[in-house]
Coordinates of C-alpha atoms in Angstrom, one line a residue:
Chain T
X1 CA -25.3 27.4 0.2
X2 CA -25.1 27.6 -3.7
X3 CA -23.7 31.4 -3.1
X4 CA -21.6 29.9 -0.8
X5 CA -20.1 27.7 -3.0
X6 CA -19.8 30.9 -6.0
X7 CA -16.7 32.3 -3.1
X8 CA -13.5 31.2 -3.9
X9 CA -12.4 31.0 -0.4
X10 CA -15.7 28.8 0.4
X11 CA -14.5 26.6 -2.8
X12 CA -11.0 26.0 -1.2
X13 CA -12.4 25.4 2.4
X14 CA -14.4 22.3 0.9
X15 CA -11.9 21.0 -1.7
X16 CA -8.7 21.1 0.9
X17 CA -11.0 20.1 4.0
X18 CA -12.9 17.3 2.4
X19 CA -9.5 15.8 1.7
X20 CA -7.9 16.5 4.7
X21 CA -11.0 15.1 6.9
X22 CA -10.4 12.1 4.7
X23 CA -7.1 11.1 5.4
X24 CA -7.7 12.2 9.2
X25 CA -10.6 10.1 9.5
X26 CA -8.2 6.7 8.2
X27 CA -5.4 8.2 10.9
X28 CA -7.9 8.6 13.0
X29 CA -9.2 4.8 13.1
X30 CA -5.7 3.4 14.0
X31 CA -4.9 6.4 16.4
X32 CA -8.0 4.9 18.3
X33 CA -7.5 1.4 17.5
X34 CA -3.6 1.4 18.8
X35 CA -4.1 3.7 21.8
X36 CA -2.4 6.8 20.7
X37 CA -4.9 9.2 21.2
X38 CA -2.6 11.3 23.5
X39 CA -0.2 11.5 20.7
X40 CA -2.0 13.0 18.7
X41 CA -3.1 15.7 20.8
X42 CA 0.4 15.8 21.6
X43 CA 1.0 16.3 17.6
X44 CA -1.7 19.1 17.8
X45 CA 0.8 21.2 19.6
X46 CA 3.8 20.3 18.4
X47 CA 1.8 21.7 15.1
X48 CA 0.8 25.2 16.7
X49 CA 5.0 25.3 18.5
X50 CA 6.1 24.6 14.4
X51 CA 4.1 26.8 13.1
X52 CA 5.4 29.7 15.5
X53 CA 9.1 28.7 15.0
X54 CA 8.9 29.1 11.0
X55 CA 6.9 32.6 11.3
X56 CA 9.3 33.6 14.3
X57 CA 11.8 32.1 11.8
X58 CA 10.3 34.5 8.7
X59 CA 9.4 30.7 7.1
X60 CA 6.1 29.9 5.3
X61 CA 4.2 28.3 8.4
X62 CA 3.4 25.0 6.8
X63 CA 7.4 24.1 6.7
X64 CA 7.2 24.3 10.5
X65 CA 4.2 22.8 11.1
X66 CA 5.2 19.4 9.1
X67 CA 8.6 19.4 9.7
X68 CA 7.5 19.6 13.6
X69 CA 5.1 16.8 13.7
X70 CA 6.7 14.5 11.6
X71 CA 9.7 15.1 13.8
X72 CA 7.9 14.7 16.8
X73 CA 6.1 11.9 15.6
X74 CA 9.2 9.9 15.0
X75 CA 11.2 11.5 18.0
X76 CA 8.4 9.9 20.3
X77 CA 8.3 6.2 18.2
X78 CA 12.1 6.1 18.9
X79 CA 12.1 6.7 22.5
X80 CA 9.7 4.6 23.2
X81 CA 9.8 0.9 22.9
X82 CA 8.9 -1.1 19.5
X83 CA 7.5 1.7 17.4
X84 CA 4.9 2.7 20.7
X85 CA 5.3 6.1 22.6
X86 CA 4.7 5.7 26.3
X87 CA 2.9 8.3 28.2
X88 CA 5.1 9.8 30.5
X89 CA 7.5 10.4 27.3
X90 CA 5.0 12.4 25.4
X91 CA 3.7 14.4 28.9
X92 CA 7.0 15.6 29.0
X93 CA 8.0 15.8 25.5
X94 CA 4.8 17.9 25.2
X95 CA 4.7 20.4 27.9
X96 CA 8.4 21.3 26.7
X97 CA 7.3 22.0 23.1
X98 CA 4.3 23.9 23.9
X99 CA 6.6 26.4 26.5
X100 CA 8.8 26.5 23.3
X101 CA 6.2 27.5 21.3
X102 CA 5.1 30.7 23.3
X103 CA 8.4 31.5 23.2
X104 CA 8.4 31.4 19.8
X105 CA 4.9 33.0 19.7
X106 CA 6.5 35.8 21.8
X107 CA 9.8 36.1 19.5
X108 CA 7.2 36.6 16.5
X109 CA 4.6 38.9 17.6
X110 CA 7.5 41.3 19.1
X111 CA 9.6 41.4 16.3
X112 CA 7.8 40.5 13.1
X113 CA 3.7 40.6 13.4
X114 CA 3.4 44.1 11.4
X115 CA 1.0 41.9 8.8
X116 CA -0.1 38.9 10.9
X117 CA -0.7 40.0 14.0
X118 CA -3.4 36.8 15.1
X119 CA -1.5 34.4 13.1
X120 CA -1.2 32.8 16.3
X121 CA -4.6 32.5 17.2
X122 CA -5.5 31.4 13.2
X123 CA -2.7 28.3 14.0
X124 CA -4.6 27.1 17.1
X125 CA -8.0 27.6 15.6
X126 CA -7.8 27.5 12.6
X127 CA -8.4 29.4 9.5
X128 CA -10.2 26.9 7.0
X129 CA -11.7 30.1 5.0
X130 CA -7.9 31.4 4.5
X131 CA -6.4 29.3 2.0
X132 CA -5.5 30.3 -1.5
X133 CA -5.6 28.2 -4.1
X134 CA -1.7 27.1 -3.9
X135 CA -2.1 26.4 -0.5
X136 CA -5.5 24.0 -1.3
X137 CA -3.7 22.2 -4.3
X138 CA -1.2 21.3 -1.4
X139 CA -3.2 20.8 1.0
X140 CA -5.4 18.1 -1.1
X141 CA -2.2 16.8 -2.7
X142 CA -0.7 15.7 0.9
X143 CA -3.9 14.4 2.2
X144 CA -4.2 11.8 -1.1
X145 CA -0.8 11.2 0.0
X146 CA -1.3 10.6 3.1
X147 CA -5.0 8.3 2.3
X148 CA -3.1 6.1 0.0
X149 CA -0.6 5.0 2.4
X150 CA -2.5 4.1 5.0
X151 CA -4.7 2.1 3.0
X152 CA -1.6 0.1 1.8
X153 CA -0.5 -0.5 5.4
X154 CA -4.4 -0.8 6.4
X155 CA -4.1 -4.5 6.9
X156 CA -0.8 -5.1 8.3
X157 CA -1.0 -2.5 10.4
X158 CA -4.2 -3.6 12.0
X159 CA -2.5 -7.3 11.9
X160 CA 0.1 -5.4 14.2
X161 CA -1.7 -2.8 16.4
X162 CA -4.4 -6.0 17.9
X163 CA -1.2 -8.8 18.0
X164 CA 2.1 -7.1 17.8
X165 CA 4.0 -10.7 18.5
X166 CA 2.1 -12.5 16.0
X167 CA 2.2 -10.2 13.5
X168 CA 5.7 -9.8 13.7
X169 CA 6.0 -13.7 13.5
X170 CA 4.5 -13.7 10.9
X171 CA 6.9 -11.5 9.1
X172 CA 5.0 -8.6 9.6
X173 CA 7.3 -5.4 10.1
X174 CA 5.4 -4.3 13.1
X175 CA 8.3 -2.0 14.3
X176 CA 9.1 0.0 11.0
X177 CA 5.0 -0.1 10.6
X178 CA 4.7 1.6 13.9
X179 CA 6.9 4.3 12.9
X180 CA 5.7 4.4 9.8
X181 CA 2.2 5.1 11.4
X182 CA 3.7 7.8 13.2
X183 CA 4.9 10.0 10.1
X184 CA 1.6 9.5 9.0
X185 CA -0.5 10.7 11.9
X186 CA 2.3 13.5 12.5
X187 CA 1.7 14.5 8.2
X188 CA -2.1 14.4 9.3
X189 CA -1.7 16.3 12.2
X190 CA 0.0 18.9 10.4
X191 CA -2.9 18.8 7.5
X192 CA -5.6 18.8 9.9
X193 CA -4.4 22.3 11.7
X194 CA -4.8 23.9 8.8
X195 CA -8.4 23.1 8.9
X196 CA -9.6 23.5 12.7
X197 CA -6.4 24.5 13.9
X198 CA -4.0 22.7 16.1
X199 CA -6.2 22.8 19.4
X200 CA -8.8 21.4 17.7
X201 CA -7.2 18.6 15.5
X202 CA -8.2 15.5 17.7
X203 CA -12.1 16.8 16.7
X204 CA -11.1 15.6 13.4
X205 CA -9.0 12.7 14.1
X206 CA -10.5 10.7 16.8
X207 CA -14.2 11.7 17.1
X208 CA -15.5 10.2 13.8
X209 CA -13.0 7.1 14.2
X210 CA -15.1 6.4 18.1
X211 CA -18.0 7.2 16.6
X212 CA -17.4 4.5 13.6
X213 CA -16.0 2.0 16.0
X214 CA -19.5 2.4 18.5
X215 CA -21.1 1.4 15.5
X216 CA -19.5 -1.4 13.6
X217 CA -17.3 -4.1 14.7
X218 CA -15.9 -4.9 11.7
X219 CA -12.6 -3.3 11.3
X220 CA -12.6 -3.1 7.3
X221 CA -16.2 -1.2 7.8
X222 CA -15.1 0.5 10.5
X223 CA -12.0 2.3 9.0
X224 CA -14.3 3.3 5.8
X225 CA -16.9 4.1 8.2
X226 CA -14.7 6.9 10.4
X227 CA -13.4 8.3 7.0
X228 CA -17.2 9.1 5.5
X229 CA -18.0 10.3 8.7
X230 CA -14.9 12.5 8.8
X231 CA -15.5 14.3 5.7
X232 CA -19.5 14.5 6.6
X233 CA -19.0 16.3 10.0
X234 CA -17.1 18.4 7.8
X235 CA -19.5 19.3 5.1
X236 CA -22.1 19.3 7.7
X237 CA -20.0 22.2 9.6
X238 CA -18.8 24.6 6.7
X239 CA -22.7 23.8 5.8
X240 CA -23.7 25.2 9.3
X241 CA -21.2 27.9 9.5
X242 CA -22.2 29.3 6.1
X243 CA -25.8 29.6 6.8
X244 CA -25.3 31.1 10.4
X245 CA -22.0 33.3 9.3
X246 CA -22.0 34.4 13.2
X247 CA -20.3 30.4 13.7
X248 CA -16.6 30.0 13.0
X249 CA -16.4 26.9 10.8
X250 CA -14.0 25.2 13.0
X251 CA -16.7 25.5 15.7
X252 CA -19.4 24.3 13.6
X253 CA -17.9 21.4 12.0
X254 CA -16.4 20.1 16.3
X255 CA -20.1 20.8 16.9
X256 CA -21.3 18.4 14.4
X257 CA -18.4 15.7 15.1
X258 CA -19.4 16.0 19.0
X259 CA -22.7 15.7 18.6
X260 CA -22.3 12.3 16.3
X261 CA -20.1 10.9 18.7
X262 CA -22.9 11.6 21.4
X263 CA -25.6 10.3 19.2
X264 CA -23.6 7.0 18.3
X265 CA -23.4 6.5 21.9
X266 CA -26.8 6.8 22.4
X267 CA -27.8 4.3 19.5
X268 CA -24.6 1.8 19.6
X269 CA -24.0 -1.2 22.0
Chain Q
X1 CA -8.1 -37.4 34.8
X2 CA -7.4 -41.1 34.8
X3 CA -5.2 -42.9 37.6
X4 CA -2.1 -43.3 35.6
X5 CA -1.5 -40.4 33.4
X6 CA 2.7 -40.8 33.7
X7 CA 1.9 -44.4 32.5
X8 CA -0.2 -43.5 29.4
X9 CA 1.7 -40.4 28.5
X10 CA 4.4 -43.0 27.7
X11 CA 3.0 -44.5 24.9
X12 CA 4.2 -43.5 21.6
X13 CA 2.7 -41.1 19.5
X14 CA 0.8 -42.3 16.2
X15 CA 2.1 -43.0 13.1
X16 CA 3.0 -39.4 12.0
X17 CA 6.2 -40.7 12.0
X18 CA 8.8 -40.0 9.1
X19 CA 10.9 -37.0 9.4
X20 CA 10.8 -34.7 12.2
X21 CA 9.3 -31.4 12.2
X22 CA 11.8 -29.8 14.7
X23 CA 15.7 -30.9 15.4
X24 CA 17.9 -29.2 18.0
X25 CA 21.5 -30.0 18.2
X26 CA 23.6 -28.6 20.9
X27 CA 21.7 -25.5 20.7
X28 CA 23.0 -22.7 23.0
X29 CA 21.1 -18.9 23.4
X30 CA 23.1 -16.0 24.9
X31 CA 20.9 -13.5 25.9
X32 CA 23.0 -9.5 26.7
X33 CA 26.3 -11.8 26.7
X34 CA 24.8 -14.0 29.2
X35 CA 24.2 -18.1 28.5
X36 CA 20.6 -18.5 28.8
X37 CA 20.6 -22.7 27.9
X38 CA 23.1 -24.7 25.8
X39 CA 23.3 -28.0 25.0
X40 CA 19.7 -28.9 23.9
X41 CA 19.1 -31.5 21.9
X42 CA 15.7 -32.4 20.9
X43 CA 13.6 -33.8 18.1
X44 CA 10.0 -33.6 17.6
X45 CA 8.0 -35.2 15.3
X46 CA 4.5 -34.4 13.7
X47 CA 1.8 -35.1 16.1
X48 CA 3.9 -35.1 19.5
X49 CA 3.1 -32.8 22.1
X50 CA 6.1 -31.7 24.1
X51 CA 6.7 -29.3 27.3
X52 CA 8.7 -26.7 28.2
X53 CA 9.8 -26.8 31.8
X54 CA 11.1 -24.5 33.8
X55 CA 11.8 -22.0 37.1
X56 CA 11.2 -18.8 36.1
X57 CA 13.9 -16.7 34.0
X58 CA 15.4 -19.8 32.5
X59 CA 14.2 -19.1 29.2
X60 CA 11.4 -21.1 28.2
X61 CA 9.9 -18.5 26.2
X62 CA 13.8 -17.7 24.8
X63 CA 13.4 -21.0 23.6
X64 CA 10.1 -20.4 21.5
X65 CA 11.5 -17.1 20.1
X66 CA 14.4 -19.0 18.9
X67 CA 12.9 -22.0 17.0
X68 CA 10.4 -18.9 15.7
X69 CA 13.5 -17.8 13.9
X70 CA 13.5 -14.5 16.0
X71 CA 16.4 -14.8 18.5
X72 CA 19.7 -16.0 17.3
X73 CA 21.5 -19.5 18.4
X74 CA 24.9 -18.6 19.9
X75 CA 25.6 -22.8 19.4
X76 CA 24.9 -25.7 17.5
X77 CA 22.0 -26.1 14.8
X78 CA 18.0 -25.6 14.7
X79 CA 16.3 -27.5 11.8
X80 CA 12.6 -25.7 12.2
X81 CA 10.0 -25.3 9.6
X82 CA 9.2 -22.0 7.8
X83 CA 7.4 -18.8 8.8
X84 CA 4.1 -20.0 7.4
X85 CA 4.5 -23.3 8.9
X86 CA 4.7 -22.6 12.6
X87 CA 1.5 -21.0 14.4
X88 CA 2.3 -18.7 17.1
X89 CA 0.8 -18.3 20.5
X90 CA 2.8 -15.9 22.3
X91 CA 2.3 -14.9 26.4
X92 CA -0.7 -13.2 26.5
X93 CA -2.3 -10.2 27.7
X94 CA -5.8 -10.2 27.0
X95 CA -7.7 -8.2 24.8
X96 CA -8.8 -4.8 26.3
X97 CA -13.3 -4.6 26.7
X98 CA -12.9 -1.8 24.4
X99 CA -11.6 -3.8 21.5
X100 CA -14.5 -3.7 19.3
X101 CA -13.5 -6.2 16.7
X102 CA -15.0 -9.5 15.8
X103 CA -13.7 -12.9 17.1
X104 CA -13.9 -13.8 13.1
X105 CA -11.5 -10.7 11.7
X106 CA -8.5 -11.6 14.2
X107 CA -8.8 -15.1 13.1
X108 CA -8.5 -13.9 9.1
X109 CA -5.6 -11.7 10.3
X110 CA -3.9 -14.6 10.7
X111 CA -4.4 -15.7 7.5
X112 CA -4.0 -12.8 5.5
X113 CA -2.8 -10.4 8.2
X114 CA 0.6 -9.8 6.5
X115 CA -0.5 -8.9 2.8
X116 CA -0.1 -5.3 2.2
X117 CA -3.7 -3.2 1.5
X118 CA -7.2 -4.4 2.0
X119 CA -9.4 -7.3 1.0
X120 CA -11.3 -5.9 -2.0
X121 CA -14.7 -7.4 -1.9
X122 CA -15.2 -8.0 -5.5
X123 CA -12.0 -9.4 -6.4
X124 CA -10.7 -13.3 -6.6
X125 CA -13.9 -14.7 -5.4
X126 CA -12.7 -18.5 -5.7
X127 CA -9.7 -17.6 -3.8
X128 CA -11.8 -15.9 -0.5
X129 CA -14.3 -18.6 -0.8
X130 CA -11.7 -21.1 -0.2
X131 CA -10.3 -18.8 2.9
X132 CA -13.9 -18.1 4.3
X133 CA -14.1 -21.8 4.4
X134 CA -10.9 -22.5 6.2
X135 CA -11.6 -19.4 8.9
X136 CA -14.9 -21.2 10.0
X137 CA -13.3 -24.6 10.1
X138 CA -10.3 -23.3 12.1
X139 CA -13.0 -22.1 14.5
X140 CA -15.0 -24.7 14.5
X141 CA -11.4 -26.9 15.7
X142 CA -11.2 -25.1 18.6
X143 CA -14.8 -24.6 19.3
X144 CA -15.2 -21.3 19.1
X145 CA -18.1 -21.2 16.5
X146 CA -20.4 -19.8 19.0
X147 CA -19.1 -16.4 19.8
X148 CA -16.5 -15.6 16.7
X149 CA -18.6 -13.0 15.4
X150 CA -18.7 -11.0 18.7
X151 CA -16.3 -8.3 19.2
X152 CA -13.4 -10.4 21.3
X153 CA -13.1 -7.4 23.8
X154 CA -16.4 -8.8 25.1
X155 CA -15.4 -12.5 25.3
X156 CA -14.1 -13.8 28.5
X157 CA -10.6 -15.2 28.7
X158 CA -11.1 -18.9 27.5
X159 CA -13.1 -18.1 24.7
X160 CA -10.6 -15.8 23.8
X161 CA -7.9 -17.8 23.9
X162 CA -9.7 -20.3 21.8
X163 CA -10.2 -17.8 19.2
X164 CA -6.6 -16.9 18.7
X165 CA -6.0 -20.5 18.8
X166 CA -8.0 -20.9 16.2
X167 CA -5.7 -18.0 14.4
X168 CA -2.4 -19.2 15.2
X169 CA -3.8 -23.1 13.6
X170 CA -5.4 -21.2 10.5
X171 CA -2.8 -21.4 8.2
X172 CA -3.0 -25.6 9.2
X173 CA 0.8 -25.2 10.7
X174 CA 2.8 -27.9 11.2
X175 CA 4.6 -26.6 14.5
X176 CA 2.3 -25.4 17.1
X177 CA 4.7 -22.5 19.9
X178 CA 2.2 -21.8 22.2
X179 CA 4.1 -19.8 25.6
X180 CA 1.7 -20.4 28.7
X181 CA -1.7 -20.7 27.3
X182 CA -3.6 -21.7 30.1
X183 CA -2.3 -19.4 32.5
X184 CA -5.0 -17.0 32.5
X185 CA -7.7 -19.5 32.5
X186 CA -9.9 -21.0 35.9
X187 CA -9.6 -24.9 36.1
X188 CA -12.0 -26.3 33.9
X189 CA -11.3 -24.0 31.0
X190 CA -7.3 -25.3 31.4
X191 CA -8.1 -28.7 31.3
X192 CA -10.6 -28.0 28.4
X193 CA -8.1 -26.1 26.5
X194 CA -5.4 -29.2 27.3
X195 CA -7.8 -31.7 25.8
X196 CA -7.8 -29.2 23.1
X197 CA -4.6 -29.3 22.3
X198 CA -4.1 -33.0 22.6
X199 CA -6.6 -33.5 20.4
X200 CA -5.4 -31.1 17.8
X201 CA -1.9 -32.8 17.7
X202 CA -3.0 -36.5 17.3
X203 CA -6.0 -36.2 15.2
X204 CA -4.2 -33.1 12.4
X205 CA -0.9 -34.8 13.1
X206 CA 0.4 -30.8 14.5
X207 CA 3.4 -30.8 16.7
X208 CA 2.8 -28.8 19.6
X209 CA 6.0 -27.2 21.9
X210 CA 3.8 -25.3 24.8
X211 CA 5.3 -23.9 27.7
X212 CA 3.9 -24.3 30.8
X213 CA 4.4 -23.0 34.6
X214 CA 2.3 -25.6 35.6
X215 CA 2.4 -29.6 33.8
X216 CA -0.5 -30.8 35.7
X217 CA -3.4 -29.6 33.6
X218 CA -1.3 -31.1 30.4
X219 CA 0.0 -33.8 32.1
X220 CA -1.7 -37.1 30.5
X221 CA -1.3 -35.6 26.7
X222 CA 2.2 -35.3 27.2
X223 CA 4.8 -37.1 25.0
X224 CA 8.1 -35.6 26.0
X225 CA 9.4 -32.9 28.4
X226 CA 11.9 -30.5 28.2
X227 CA 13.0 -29.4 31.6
X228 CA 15.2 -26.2 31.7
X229 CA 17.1 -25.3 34.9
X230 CA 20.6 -23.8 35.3
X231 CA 21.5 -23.5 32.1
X232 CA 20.7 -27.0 31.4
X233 CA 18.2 -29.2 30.1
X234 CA 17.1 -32.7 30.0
X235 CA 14.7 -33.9 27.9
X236 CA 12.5 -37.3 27.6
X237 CA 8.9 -38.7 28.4
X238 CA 7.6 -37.1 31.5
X239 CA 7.9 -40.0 33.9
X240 CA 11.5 -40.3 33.0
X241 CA 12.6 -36.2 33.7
X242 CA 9.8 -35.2 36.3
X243 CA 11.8 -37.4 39.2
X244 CA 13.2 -36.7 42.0
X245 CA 16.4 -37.9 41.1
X246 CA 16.7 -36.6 37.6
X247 CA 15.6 -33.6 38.9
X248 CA 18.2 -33.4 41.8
X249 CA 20.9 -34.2 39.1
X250 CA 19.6 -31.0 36.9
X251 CA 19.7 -28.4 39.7
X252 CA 22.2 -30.1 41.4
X253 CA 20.1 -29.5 44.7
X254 CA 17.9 -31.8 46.6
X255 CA 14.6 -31.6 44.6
X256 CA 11.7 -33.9 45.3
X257 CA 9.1 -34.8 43.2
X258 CA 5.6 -35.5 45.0
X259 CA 2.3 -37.5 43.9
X260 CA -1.1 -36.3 44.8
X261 CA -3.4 -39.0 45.1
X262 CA -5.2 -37.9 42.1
X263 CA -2.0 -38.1 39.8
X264 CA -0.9 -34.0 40.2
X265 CA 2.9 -33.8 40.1
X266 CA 4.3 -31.1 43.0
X267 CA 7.7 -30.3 42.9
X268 CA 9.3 -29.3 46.4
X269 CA 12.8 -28.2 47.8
X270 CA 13.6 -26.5 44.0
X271 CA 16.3 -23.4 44.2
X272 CA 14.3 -20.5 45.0
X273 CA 13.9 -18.7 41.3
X274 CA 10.4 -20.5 41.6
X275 CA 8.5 -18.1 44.0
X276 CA 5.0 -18.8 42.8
X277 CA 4.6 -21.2 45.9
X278 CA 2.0 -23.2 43.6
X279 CA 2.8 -26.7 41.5
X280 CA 5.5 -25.3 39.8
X281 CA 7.5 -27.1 37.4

């Protein structure tokens, strides 16, 4: 571990992913709390399609991947109705955009891959151990970004995900705070991929916000909760993979993030 | 229920008399270019508990909405108190099992629900003292002491609905909306949750507008009625509006108005918009 930690690239992987695991464990609490698991899966490949259009595109892949989700994000907030996606929307919003991104996938591995040939594979997986230092000071620049806004909206926005009439009688802006939210989880989703990779992003996201919500019911706790547990099950996993180098990180730190969502079940209510 | 509820709903509210918490003149709603109501006039003190009436589609919850300050009058003038002054009970869906959230923090939501970040533990201490104090004595109103720190996913329907109840009363309102509260509820929890309500209005002096599909279970705590049908209303103590012939007049069909033996009201011959086939009106 301490030679671990004497590799640049290990240095980055904890730096960038302890603040991306934090932001996506606040996401992840309201993605739960308001239902919207499914968009953020959908935001997962919007990501990987994003990524694939700005490398087809001869873009750097980050560009794609947050203009795509933040998009997306919004795209499905204003088709559906106050600020809420509804499922059928994002099923077919999302099978469109992940056709679109093989296409893209196809466009870039025939006509530019002489360098990157896997970068495909490295956008649905993941490629924590990859960044360079620019790309971490990014990286852990968004994610504070993205932390800080969501605890601003924190209360509101739980005001409006439980009681969306009241809240918005009481002068909440439950609306523009749903959309907001969306941004958010799309600017997350986009963070997160470059961590465990777009397949994998809802590991991140929504385990450690169901395990913290099997074990707390206060929603204050609960929110705090799924963040430490977020950046944990990602210490635990670049921990894991850099004792057993055989284990990709993103494997390792789903492995962990499973395995506490198991064990909360086992222990809570 | 006693033998003569029309006869004691008549008598006048206490003296929370002075100026009225609510005024309606003429007021009209247009709702995608279509009239929904117009010409309602209405004033409601503090402390008067007053129904809204209705088939179906007429507007009833329109009307809430509109003295909430969220839908626009097309006619005439509203004179309602402020944001922070009415408590809200819209139609409700209940909360889902999974919800795992204590009974306690949806009641603070209403309190502090619309301030931007989070409660900071260590900060103003005076100040969430005095909050904690009036979160458990909202509960305690409606009863709800019991079960507000389980997570309200696991509460059953009435004790739910006591609970945001005791949310929507939190910030001690002055106007209660409440839009078909005891729909969801078996029989003894609706009359509990009447009782409730009546109780809430005479003894804090809070004016309560509730709609209702049925009047029965709110019948005897009644002080006024407004009856919406065909664009029109007509407003006054129940035993004046709930009649056959003032009725008749408002649909301009033959409506009759039936007594149970034990003092239910059942409407019959209305214009088909009611389907529910129960005591509707």
């Amino acid at each position: 571990m301490i030679t671990a930690l004497s590799h640049p690239f290990f240095l980055h992987a904890l730096l960038a992913g302890t603040a991306i695991a934090l932001a996506s464990g606040l996401v992840g609490y309201f993605l739960v709390l308001r239902a919207q698991t499914f968009t953020g899966d959908t935001l997962g490949h919007v990501a990987f399609t994003g990524a694939m259009a700005a490398l087809a595109g001869g873009y750097d892949l980050r560009l794609g991947l947050f203009a795509a989700t933040i998009g997306v994000a919004l795209l499905l907030g204003a088709l559906g109705r106050r600020g809420r996606p509804d499922d059928v929307v994002i099923g077919t919003l999302f099978s469109w955009i992940l056709g679109l991104g093989t296409f893209f996938l196809t466009l870039y591995t025939t006509h530019r891959s002489s360098t990157q040939g896997n970068a495909g594979i490295t956008v649905l997986f993941g490629s924590i151990y990859g960044l360079d230092a620019t790309q971490t000071t990014t990286a852990v620049l968004i994610a504070a970004g993205i932390t800080t806004a969501v605890l601003l909206l924190a209360r509101p926005l739980l005001f409006a995900s439980l009681d969306e009439a009241v809240a918005a009688a009481r002068g909440v802006p439950a609306t523009a705070l749903g959309l907001g939210f969306l941004a958010l989880a799309g600017a997350c989703a986009a963070e997160v991929t470059q961590a465990v990779g777009s397949l994998l992003l809802l590991g991140l996201l929504a385990a450690p916000a169901g395990t913290a919500i099997r074990l707390t019911d206060r929603p204050y706790r609960a929110l705090g909760l799924s963040a430490a547990l977020a950046v944990l099950d990602l210490w635990a996993g670049l921990a894991l993979s850099a004792q057993v180098p055989v284990l990709p990180p993103s494997f390792s730190i789903m492995a962990v993030t499973a395995t506490c969502y198991a064990a909360a079940h086992l222990v809570g209510p | 229920m006693t033998a003569q509820p029309i006869e004691q709903a008549a008598v006048p509210a206490p003296a929370h008399a002075g100026a009225p918490v609510l005024q309606l003149t003429g007021a009209a709603v247009r709702v995608g270019g279509r009239t929904l109501w117009s010409g309602v006039d209405l004033t409601i003190g503090a402390g008067e508990f007053t129904a809204v009436l209705g088939p179906n589609g007429v507007g009833k919850s329109t009307l809430l909405k509109t003295l909430l300050g969220a839908a626009p009058t097309a006619a005439g003038e509203i004179r309602a108190p402020g944001r922070t002054e009415i408590g809200y009970l819209p139609q409700r869906r209940t909360f889902d099992a999974g919800v795992r959230i204590r009974g306690i923090d949806v009641v603070r939501l209403g309190l502090d629900g619309h301030r931007w970040g989070l409660p900071v533990p260590f900060l103003n201490r005076a100040r969430r003292r005095a909050e904690r104090r009036r979160i458990d004595e909202a509960i305690e109103s409606t009863g709800a002491t019991g079960y507000a720190h389980r997570p309200i996913g696991e509460c059953s329907g009435g004790e739910q609905q006591r609970l945001l109840l005791a949310q929507a009363l939190v910030t001690r309102p002055r106007l209660l909306l409440l839009d078909e509260p005891l729909d969801s509820l078996d029989l003894p929890n609706q009359s509990a949750v009447a009782a409730l309500l009546g109780r809430i209005c005479r003894e804090d002096g809070v004016a309560v507008v509730m709609v209702a599909h049925d009047v029965n279970p709110i019948l005897h705590h009644l002080d006024r009625v407004v009856y919406l049908a065909e664009g029109r209303a007509v407003t006054g103590p129940p035993r004046e509006v709930i009649t056959s012939e003032t009725l008749t007049r408002l649909y301009g069909a033959p409506v009759e108005v039936l007594r149970t033996t034990d003092g239910r009201l059942v409407v019959v011959g209305m214009p088909d918009e009611c389907r529910s086939g129960g005591p509707c009106c």
